[in-house]
């Protein structure tokens, strides 16, 4: 396997990790605020906070690795994406900062707790951040970035009027809520909180159908935006069929209230098949038609150093997450809110 394929596979894996972990985080934030509006705060807020407390500080590690790696493996990415995404990227950074402020007040202070304004900002960023970040996928299909003698320009009119852009944004929003609700189903069940489980189970079933419909809408919009990519996706249709089968299995288990751990594993497989199918069919382009994985790749010496560093990062990051899961999220006392209590 060439350095180019190994490099893009590593980056795609880091981005997939961020997709899962951040989706749970963002969706949980929205559900936390929504529970205040619906009067369910006392029923599900504690479950959400027990998940967020140990996890929020490591969520963005995946994104940082990806951004650094993208510019390291593909130096042209800094030129094209750095110029075109100045405004969307800045918006995402500001929203992440607002979210971080909420975490700091909620975890280490008292003035932010149960404050409806902070909660509203927290819930809104849970949807606005994935919406802002998802525009990168729309831009990568081509037709939105223009390069001329004066430099690289993001065509805002084309971006905002493009049906594929909105298809991707809608898919990002509903996927965040679906992934988060499916995880919270498993987490609430493990905590033995029947009231919270029934509420988040309703969320999971509610957002399951919009997720698959949004996926189909985005899938067929690619044909209009980038026919070559769409043809490549059809050539590996089995990955998307496998994704749909995993979706059916996951929703069925939640509907039956059984094997919720297996259900969330199926959710991860659902998005893994779709994510890697999309990424593989997008090759050889990172940004169509400007950044090609073969033509824009860094030199072999840098590639070897980056691959070594990123593999080492995965070998540190994944065990660290497993340790967090075992010490906090899947600890019998912690998950039931009994941490620190005797007996």
GROMACS .gro file of C-alpha atoms in nm:
model
  343
    1UNK     CA    1   0.000   0.000   0.000
    2UNK     CA    2   0.139   0.341  -0.098
    3UNK     CA    3   0.220   0.621   0.145
    4UNK     CA    4  -0.062   0.825  -0.010
    5UNK     CA    5  -0.330   0.567   0.066
    6UNK     CA    6  -0.196   0.498   0.416
    7UNK     CA    7  -0.189   0.871   0.489
    8UNK     CA    8  -0.543   0.943   0.373
    9UNK     CA    9  -0.671   0.629   0.550
   10UNK     CA   10  -0.521   0.748   0.879
   11UNK     CA   11  -0.673   1.093   0.839
   12UNK     CA   12  -1.012   0.946   0.750
   13UNK     CA   13  -0.996   0.724   1.059
   14UNK     CA   14  -0.926   1.020   1.288
   15UNK     CA   15  -1.215   1.207   1.129
   16UNK     CA   16  -1.442   0.905   1.177
   17UNK     CA   17  -1.346   0.896   1.545
   18UNK     CA   18  -1.438   1.262   1.572
   19UNK     CA   19  -1.765   1.195   1.389
   20UNK     CA   20  -1.874   0.942   1.652
   21UNK     CA   21  -1.744   1.102   1.971
   22UNK     CA   22  -1.841   1.458   1.876
   23UNK     CA   23  -2.186   1.351   1.754
   24UNK     CA   24  -2.265   1.201   2.093
   25UNK     CA   25  -2.131   1.514   2.260
   26UNK     CA   26  -2.314   1.763   2.037
   27UNK     CA   27  -2.640   1.570   2.039
   28UNK     CA   28  -2.630   1.528   2.416
   29UNK     CA   29  -2.583   1.903   2.450
   30UNK     CA   30  -2.891   1.972   2.239
   31UNK     CA   31  -3.099   1.713   2.426
   32UNK     CA   32  -2.986   1.863   2.755
   33UNK     CA   33  -3.123   2.204   2.651
   34UNK     CA   34  -3.433   2.049   2.493
   35UNK     CA   35  -3.506   1.870   2.821
   36UNK     CA   36  -3.521   2.210   2.992
   37UNK     CA   37  -3.778   2.334   2.739
   38UNK     CA   38  -3.993   2.021   2.770
   39UNK     CA   39  -3.972   1.988   3.147
   40UNK     CA   40  -3.770   1.664   3.129
   41UNK     CA   41  -3.454   1.815   3.276
   42UNK     CA   42  -3.479   1.625   3.604
   43UNK     CA   43  -3.539   1.301   3.412
   44UNK     CA   44  -3.248   1.292   3.167
   45UNK     CA   45  -3.011   1.578   3.259
   46UNK     CA   46  -2.813   1.370   3.509
   47UNK     CA   47  -2.757   1.088   3.259
   48UNK     CA   48  -2.626   1.336   3.003
   49UNK     CA   49  -2.397   1.513   3.249
   50UNK     CA   50  -2.249   1.184   3.371
   51UNK     CA   51  -2.152   1.109   3.012
   52UNK     CA   52  -2.020   1.457   2.927
   53UNK     CA   53  -1.814   1.519   3.240
   54UNK     CA   54  -1.526   1.277   3.166
   55UNK     CA   55  -1.544   1.292   2.784
   56UNK     CA   56  -1.574   1.653   2.670
   57UNK     CA   57  -1.206   1.735   2.725
   58UNK     CA   58  -1.084   1.471   2.478
   59UNK     CA   59  -1.347   1.514   2.205
   60UNK     CA   60  -1.156   1.766   1.994
   61UNK     CA   61  -0.829   1.570   2.001
   62UNK     CA   62  -0.947   1.376   1.695
   63UNK     CA   63  -1.021   1.698   1.506
   64UNK     CA   64  -0.684   1.852   1.594
   65UNK     CA   65  -0.502   1.541   1.471
   66UNK     CA   66  -0.698   1.554   1.146
   67UNK     CA   67  -0.632   1.923   1.075
   68UNK     CA   68  -0.260   1.890   1.150
   69UNK     CA   69  -0.234   1.571   0.945
   70UNK     CA   70  -0.426   1.715   0.648
   71UNK     CA   71  -0.183   2.004   0.619
   72UNK     CA   72   0.115   1.777   0.682
   73UNK     CA   73   0.028   1.507   0.429
   74UNK     CA   74  -0.118   1.747   0.172
   75UNK     CA   75   0.059   2.087   0.192
   76UNK     CA   76  -0.169   2.232  -0.078
   77UNK     CA   77  -0.463   2.187   0.161
   78UNK     CA   78  -0.346   2.485   0.366
   79UNK     CA   79  -0.355   2.703   0.056
   80UNK     CA   80  -0.695   2.597  -0.077
   81UNK     CA   81  -0.890   2.517   0.238
   82UNK     CA   82  -0.715   2.775   0.454
   83UNK     CA   83  -0.821   3.059   0.226
   84UNK     CA   84  -1.168   2.939   0.134
   85UNK     CA   85  -1.269   2.824   0.482
   86UNK     CA   86  -1.150   3.130   0.670
   87UNK     CA   87  -1.506   3.240   0.752
   88UNK     CA   88  -1.672   2.895   0.809
   89UNK     CA   89  -1.367   2.779   1.004
   90UNK     CA   90  -1.364   3.091   1.220
   91UNK     CA   91  -1.734   3.045   1.295
   92UNK     CA   92  -1.672   2.684   1.402
   93UNK     CA   93  -1.382   2.790   1.627
   94UNK     CA   94  -1.593   3.059   1.794
   95UNK     CA   95  -1.874   2.809   1.852
   96UNK     CA   96  -1.629   2.556   1.999
   97UNK     CA   97  -1.497   2.830   2.229
   98UNK     CA   98  -1.851   2.913   2.347
   99UNK     CA   99  -1.908   2.544   2.414
  100UNK     CA  100  -1.584   2.524   2.609
  101UNK     CA  101  -1.687   2.820   2.824
  102UNK     CA  102  -2.012   2.643   2.911
  103UNK     CA  103  -1.822   2.329   3.011
  104UNK     CA  104  -1.586   2.532   3.229
  105UNK     CA  105  -1.870   2.711   3.411
  106UNK     CA  106  -2.078   2.397   3.443
  107UNK     CA  107  -1.793   2.177   3.566
  108UNK     CA  108  -1.581   2.409   3.777
  109UNK     CA  109  -1.814   2.693   3.871
  110UNK     CA  110  -2.165   2.756   3.989
  111UNK     CA  111  -2.284   3.061   3.796
  112UNK     CA  112  -2.330   2.861   3.474
  113UNK     CA  113  -2.535   2.582   3.622
  114UNK     CA  114  -2.905   2.583   3.538
  115UNK     CA  115  -2.866   2.917   3.360
  116UNK     CA  116  -3.111   2.916   3.070
  117UNK     CA  117  -2.892   3.146   2.855
  118UNK     CA  118  -2.587   2.924   2.894
  119UNK     CA  119  -2.800   2.619   2.831
  120UNK     CA  120  -2.942   2.776   2.513
  121UNK     CA  121  -2.594   2.856   2.382
  122UNK     CA  122  -2.482   2.506   2.473
  123UNK     CA  123  -2.773   2.346   2.292
  124UNK     CA  124  -2.743   2.573   1.987
  125UNK     CA  125  -2.372   2.504   1.941
  126UNK     CA  126  -2.453   2.133   1.943
  127UNK     CA  127  -2.626   2.188   1.608
  128UNK     CA  128  -2.439   2.487   1.464
  129UNK     CA  129  -2.090   2.332   1.493
  130UNK     CA  130  -2.167   2.020   1.286
  131UNK     CA  131  -2.357   2.239   1.037
  132UNK     CA  132  -2.051   2.463   0.993
  133UNK     CA  133  -1.802   2.176   0.974
  134UNK     CA  134  -2.013   1.974   0.730
  135UNK     CA  135  -1.976   2.242   0.463
  136UNK     CA  136  -1.624   2.110   0.408
  137UNK     CA  137  -1.772   1.792   0.256
  138UNK     CA  138  -1.984   1.998   0.019
  139UNK     CA  139  -1.686   2.210  -0.083
  140UNK     CA  140  -1.469   1.901  -0.142
  141UNK     CA  141  -1.697   1.789  -0.428
  142UNK     CA  142  -1.591   2.083  -0.645
  143UNK     CA  143  -1.772   2.371  -0.811
  144UNK     CA  144  -1.767   2.593  -0.503
  145UNK     CA  145  -1.402   2.696  -0.475
  146UNK     CA  146  -1.266   2.905  -0.761
  147UNK     CA  147  -0.898   2.969  -0.826
  148UNK     CA  148  -0.791   3.256  -1.049
  149UNK     CA  149  -0.506   3.506  -1.078
  150UNK     CA  150  -0.608   3.680  -0.756
  151UNK     CA  151  -0.606   3.359  -0.551
  152UNK     CA  152  -0.856   3.110  -0.412
  153UNK     CA  153  -1.212   3.227  -0.355
  154UNK     CA  154  -1.511   3.066  -0.188
  155UNK     CA  155  -1.819   3.133  -0.402
  156UNK     CA  156  -2.073   3.207  -0.133
  157UNK     CA  157  -2.364   3.226  -0.372
  158UNK     CA  158  -2.284   2.883  -0.512
  159UNK     CA  159  -2.231   2.739  -0.165
  160UNK     CA  160  -2.556   2.868  -0.016
  161UNK     CA  161  -2.775   2.801  -0.320
  162UNK     CA  162  -2.639   2.454  -0.382
  163UNK     CA  163  -2.889   2.175  -0.289
  164UNK     CA  164  -2.600   1.941  -0.204
  165UNK     CA  165  -2.470   2.186   0.057
  166UNK     CA  166  -2.804   2.180   0.237
  167UNK     CA  167  -2.833   1.804   0.192
  168UNK     CA  168  -2.501   1.761   0.374
  169UNK     CA  169  -2.596   2.008   0.648
  170UNK     CA  170  -2.931   1.837   0.707
  171UNK     CA  171  -2.761   1.497   0.713
  172UNK     CA  172  -2.506   1.622   0.966
  173UNK     CA  173  -2.776   1.761   1.195
  174UNK     CA  174  -3.003   1.457   1.199
  175UNK     CA  175  -2.706   1.217   1.222
  176UNK     CA  176  -2.577   1.398   1.531
  177UNK     CA  177  -2.914   1.365   1.702
  178UNK     CA  178  -2.957   1.003   1.593
  179UNK     CA  179  -2.610   0.886   1.702
  180UNK     CA  180  -2.636   1.067   2.034
  181UNK     CA  181  -2.985   0.937   2.111
  182UNK     CA  182  -2.885   0.579   2.024
  183UNK     CA  183  -2.586   0.599   2.258
  184UNK     CA  184  -2.788   0.758   2.537
  185UNK     CA  185  -3.039   0.471   2.506
  186UNK     CA  186  -2.763   0.225   2.581
  187UNK     CA  187  -2.620   0.444   2.856
  188UNK     CA  188  -2.952   0.503   3.031
  189UNK     CA  189  -3.035   0.133   3.015
  190UNK     CA  190  -2.699   0.045   3.166
  191UNK     CA  191  -2.761   0.300   3.441
  192UNK     CA  192  -3.094   0.135   3.518
  193UNK     CA  193  -3.275   0.467   3.472
  194UNK     CA  194  -3.605   0.355   3.319
  195UNK     CA  195  -3.756   0.702   3.296
  196UNK     CA  196  -3.454   0.850   3.115
  197UNK     CA  197  -3.431   0.543   2.892
  198UNK     CA  198  -3.787   0.577   2.767
  199UNK     CA  199  -3.735   0.945   2.688
  200UNK     CA  200  -3.411   0.901   2.494
  201UNK     CA  201  -3.550   0.588   2.327
  202UNK     CA  202  -3.824   0.809   2.189
  203UNK     CA  203  -3.559   1.051   2.061
  204UNK     CA  204  -3.368   0.766   1.894
  205UNK     CA  205  -3.674   0.629   1.715
  206UNK     CA  206  -3.785   0.980   1.621
  207UNK     CA  207  -3.457   1.067   1.448
  208UNK     CA  208  -3.395   0.729   1.286
  209UNK     CA  209  -3.622   0.782   0.984
  210UNK     CA  210  -3.498   1.140   0.911
  211UNK     CA  211  -3.141   1.009   0.921
  212UNK     CA  212  -3.194   0.748   0.653
  213UNK     CA  213  -3.403   0.987   0.441
  214UNK     CA  214  -3.137   1.257   0.467
  215UNK     CA  215  -2.872   0.999   0.370
  216UNK     CA  216  -3.065   0.908   0.057
  217UNK     CA  217  -3.120   1.275  -0.029
  218UNK     CA  218  -2.747   1.353   0.004
  219UNK     CA  219  -2.657   1.035  -0.189
  220UNK     CA  220  -2.858   1.135  -0.494
  221UNK     CA  221  -2.753   1.501  -0.475
  222UNK     CA  222  -2.393   1.389  -0.525
  223UNK     CA  223  -2.492   1.279  -0.874
  224UNK     CA  224  -2.573   1.640  -0.962
  225UNK     CA  225  -2.272   1.786  -0.784
  226UNK     CA  226  -2.004   1.535  -0.886
  227UNK     CA  227  -2.116   1.259  -1.130
  228UNK     CA  228  -1.775   1.089  -1.121
  229UNK     CA  229  -1.795   1.048  -0.745
  230UNK     CA  230  -2.149   0.918  -0.772
  231UNK     CA  231  -2.040   0.656  -1.028
  232UNK     CA  232  -1.763   0.542  -0.794
  233UNK     CA  233  -2.014   0.512  -0.510
  234UNK     CA  234  -2.236   0.291  -0.724
  235UNK     CA  235  -1.939   0.064  -0.800
  236UNK     CA  236  -1.906  -0.011  -0.428
  237UNK     CA  237  -2.276  -0.008  -0.346
  238UNK     CA  238  -2.235  -0.310  -0.117
  239UNK     CA  239  -2.085  -0.083   0.151
  240UNK     CA  240  -2.393   0.138   0.155
  241UNK     CA  241  -2.625  -0.164   0.151
  242UNK     CA  242  -2.433  -0.300   0.452
  243UNK     CA  243  -2.476   0.038   0.620
  244UNK     CA  244  -2.853   0.023   0.570
  245UNK     CA  245  -2.870  -0.334   0.708
  246UNK     CA  246  -2.685  -0.220   1.022
  247UNK     CA  247  -2.929   0.071   1.053
  248UNK     CA  248  -3.230  -0.162   1.038
  249UNK     CA  249  -3.075  -0.393   1.298
  250UNK     CA  250  -2.989  -0.108   1.536
  251UNK     CA  251  -3.335   0.050   1.521
  252UNK     CA  252  -3.505  -0.290   1.559
  253UNK     CA  253  -3.313  -0.364   1.880
  254UNK     CA  254  -3.400  -0.023   2.025
  255UNK     CA  255  -3.764  -0.077   1.930
  256UNK     CA  256  -3.755  -0.412   2.110
  257UNK     CA  257  -3.562  -0.264   2.406
  258UNK     CA  258  -3.307  -0.546   2.378
  259UNK     CA  259  -2.928  -0.577   2.340
  260UNK     CA  260  -2.870  -0.202   2.336
  261UNK     CA  261  -2.492  -0.245   2.345
  262UNK     CA  262  -2.510  -0.446   2.024
  263UNK     CA  263  -2.748  -0.185   1.887
  264UNK     CA  264  -2.493   0.092   1.929
  265UNK     CA  265  -2.221  -0.127   1.778
  266UNK     CA  266  -2.448  -0.159   1.475
  267UNK     CA  267  -2.481   0.220   1.469
  268UNK     CA  268  -2.102   0.252   1.460
  269UNK     CA  269  -2.084  -0.006   1.181
  270UNK     CA  270  -2.364   0.173   0.997
  271UNK     CA  271  -2.166   0.494   0.984
  272UNK     CA  272  -1.833   0.315   0.932
  273UNK     CA  273  -1.957   0.148   0.612
  274UNK     CA  274  -2.109   0.473   0.484
  275UNK     CA  275  -1.810   0.687   0.590
  276UNK     CA  276  -1.538   0.467   0.441
  277UNK     CA  277  -1.750   0.396   0.134
  278UNK     CA  278  -1.788   0.769   0.077
  279UNK     CA  279  -1.418   0.833   0.138
  280UNK     CA  280  -1.297   0.549  -0.080
  281UNK     CA  281  -1.521   0.651  -0.369
  282UNK     CA  282  -1.397   1.010  -0.338
  283UNK     CA  283  -1.040   0.904  -0.419
  284UNK     CA  284  -0.808   1.014  -0.564
  285UNK     CA  285  -0.931   1.362  -0.469
  286UNK     CA  286  -0.926   1.538  -0.136
  287UNK     CA  287  -1.062   1.856  -0.296
  288UNK     CA  288  -1.202   1.814  -0.645
  289UNK     CA  289  -1.028   1.897  -0.878
  290UNK     CA  290  -0.743   2.081  -0.702
  291UNK     CA  291  -0.600   1.838  -0.445
  292UNK     CA  292  -0.518   1.487  -0.566
  293UNK     CA  293  -0.378   1.240  -0.313
  294UNK     CA  294  -0.101   1.140  -0.553
  295UNK     CA  295  -0.008   1.477  -0.701
  296UNK     CA  296  -0.038   1.686  -0.384
  297UNK     CA  297   0.122   1.444  -0.136
  298UNK     CA  298   0.423   1.542   0.073
  299UNK     CA  299   0.770   1.392   0.019
  300UNK     CA  300   0.843   1.035   0.131
  301UNK     CA  301   1.060   1.135   0.428
  302UNK     CA  302   0.790   1.358   0.573
  303UNK     CA  303   0.525   1.099   0.491
  304UNK     CA  304   0.710   0.827   0.684
  305UNK     CA  305   0.756   1.057   0.984
  306UNK     CA  306   0.392   1.164   0.984
  307UNK     CA  307   0.258   0.810   0.945
  308UNK     CA  308   0.478   0.694   1.234
  309UNK     CA  309   0.366   0.983   1.454
  310UNK     CA  310  -0.003   0.939   1.373
  311UNK     CA  311  -0.001   0.563   1.425
  312UNK     CA  312   0.169   0.624   1.760
  313UNK     CA  313  -0.100   0.883   1.834
  314UNK     CA  314  -0.373   0.629   1.763
  315UNK     CA  315  -0.197   0.373   1.984
  316UNK     CA  316  -0.203   0.626   2.268
  317UNK     CA  317  -0.543   0.782   2.204
  318UNK     CA  318  -0.750   0.464   2.164
  319UNK     CA  319  -0.626   0.298   2.489
  320UNK     CA  320  -0.682   0.632   2.666
  321UNK     CA  321  -1.044   0.640   2.552
  322UNK     CA  322  -1.090   0.277   2.654
  323UNK     CA  323  -0.949   0.363   2.997
  324UNK     CA  324  -1.192   0.655   3.031
  325UNK     CA  325  -1.478   0.428   2.932
  326UNK     CA  326  -1.382   0.165   3.187
  327UNK     CA  327  -1.308   0.407   3.472
  328UNK     CA  328  -1.610   0.629   3.421
  329UNK     CA  329  -1.871   0.556   3.158
  330UNK     CA  330  -1.890   0.181   3.208
  331UNK     CA  331  -1.809   0.173   3.578
  332UNK     CA  332  -2.109   0.025   3.758
  333UNK     CA  333  -2.116   0.289   4.034
  334UNK     CA  334  -2.037   0.589   3.815
  335UNK     CA  335  -2.298   0.509   3.553
  336UNK     CA  336  -2.563   0.495   3.826
  337UNK     CA  337  -2.447   0.824   3.979
  338UNK     CA  338  -2.299   0.651   4.286
  339UNK     CA  339  -1.936   0.749   4.239
  340UNK     CA  340  -1.776   0.831   4.570
  341UNK     CA  341  -2.051   0.663   4.773
  342UNK     CA  342  -1.972   0.379   5.004
  343UNK     CA  343  -2.121   0.039   4.953
   0.00000   0.00000   0.00000
